[in-house]
GROMACS .gro file of C-alpha atoms in nm:
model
  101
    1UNK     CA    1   0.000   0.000   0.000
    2UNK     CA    2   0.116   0.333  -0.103
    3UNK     CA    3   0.165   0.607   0.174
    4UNK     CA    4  -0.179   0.824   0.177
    5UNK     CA    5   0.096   1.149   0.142
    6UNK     CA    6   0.131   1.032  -0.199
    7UNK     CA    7  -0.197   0.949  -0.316
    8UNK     CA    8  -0.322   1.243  -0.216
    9UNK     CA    9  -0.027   1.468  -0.407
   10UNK     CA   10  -0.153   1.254  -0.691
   11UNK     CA   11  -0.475   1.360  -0.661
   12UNK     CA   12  -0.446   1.740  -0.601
   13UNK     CA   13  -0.155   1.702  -0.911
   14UNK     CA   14  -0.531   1.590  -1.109
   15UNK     CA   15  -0.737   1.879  -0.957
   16UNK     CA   16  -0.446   2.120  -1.112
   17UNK     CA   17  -0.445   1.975  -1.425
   18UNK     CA   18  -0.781   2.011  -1.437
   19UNK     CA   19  -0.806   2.383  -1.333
   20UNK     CA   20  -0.566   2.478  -1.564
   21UNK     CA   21  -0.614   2.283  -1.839
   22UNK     CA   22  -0.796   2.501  -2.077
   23UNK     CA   23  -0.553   2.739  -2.042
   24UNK     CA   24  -0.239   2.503  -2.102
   25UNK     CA   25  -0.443   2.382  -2.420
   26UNK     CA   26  -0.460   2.727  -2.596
   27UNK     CA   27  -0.103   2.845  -2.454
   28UNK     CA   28   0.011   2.503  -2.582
   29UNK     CA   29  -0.200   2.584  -2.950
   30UNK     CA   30  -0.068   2.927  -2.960
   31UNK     CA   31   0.317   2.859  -2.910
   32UNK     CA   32   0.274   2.561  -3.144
   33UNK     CA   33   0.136   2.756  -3.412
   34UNK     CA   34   0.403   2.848  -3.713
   35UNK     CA   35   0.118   3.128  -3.875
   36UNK     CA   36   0.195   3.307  -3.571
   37UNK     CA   37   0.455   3.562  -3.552
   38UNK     CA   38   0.773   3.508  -3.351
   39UNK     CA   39   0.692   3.740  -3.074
   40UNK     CA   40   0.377   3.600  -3.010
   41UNK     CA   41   0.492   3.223  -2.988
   42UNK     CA   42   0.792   3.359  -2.771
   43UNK     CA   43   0.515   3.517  -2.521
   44UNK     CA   44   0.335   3.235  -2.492
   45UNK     CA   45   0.599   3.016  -2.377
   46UNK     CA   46   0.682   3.259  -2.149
   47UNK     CA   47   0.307   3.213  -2.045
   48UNK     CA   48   0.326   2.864  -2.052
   49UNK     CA   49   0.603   2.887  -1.821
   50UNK     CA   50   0.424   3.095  -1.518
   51UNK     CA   51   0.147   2.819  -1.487
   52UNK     CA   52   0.205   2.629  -1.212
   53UNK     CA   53   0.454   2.301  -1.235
   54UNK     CA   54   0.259   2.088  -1.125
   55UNK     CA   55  -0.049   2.204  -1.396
   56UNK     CA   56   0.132   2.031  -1.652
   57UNK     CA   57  -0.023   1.691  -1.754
   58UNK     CA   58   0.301   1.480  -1.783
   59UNK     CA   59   0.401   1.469  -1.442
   60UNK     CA   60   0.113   1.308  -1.383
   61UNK     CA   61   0.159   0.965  -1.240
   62UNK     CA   62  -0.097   0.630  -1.268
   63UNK     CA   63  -0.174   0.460  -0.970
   64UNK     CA   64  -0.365   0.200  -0.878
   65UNK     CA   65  -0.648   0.213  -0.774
   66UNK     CA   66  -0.694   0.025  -0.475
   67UNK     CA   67  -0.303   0.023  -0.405
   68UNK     CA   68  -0.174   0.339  -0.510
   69UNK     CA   69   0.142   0.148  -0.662
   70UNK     CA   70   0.305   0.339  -0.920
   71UNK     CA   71   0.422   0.132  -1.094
   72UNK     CA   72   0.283  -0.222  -1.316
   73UNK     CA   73  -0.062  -0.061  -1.393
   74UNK     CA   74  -0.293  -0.090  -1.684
   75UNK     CA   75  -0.477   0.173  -1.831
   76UNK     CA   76  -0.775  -0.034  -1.930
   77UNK     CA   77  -0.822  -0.131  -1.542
   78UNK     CA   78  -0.697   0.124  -1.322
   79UNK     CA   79  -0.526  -0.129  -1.168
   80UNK     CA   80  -0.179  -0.278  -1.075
   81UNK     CA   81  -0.054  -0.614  -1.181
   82UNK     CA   82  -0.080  -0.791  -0.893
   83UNK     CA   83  -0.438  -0.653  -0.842
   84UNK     CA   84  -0.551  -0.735  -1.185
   85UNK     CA   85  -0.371  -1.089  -1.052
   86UNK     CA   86  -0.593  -1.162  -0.761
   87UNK     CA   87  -0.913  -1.002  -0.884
   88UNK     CA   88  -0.906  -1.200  -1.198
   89UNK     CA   89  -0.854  -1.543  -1.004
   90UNK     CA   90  -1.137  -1.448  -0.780
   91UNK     CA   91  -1.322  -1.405  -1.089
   92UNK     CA   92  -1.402  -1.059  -1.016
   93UNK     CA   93  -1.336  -0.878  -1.304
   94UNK     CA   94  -1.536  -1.024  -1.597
   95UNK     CA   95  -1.406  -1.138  -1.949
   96UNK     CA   96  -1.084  -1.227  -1.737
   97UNK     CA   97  -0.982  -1.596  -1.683
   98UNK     CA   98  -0.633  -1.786  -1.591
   99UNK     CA   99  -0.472  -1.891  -1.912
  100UNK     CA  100  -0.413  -2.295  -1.931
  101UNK     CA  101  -0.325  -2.517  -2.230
   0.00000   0.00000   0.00000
């Protein structure tokens, strides 16, 4: 089990992200943008660059989400390996059974 410190940084890293995440779109559009003229691009890097660090959407981390391991976890469950491990033998999570042949 994770530490509940980190979990909830994870979470309030999400809330940011969220906040700010129009914003970061149409800086992101904007500096991106070769019609636009040099200065502008330049300004809105410099834009991009006041939001705060932890608004950006790549240092976000996935969890699991009864863990909160970091690390070994699927997209499509939400889950970690060894979750997705015992779950699926339980036959808790549906379409999933043991391989044998």
């Amino acid at each position: 089990m994770a530490k509940t410190s980190l979990i909830q940084r994870e979470l309030k890293r999400a809330q940011l992200v969220e906040k700010y995440a129009a914003k970061y779109a149409e800086l992101k559009a904007a500096a991106n943008d070769a019609k636009k003229s040099d200065e502008e691009r330049y300004a809105a890097r410099l834009a991009l660059q006041q939001l705060p660090r932890n608004a950006y959407p790549t240092r976000q981390r996935n969890r699991c989400g009864i863990t909160g391991r970091p690390r070994g976890t699927f997209r499509k469950f939400g889950l970690g390996r060894n979750m997705i491990r015992d779950l699926a033998f339980k036959g808790d999570i549906p379409g999933i059974v043991k391989a044998s042949w």
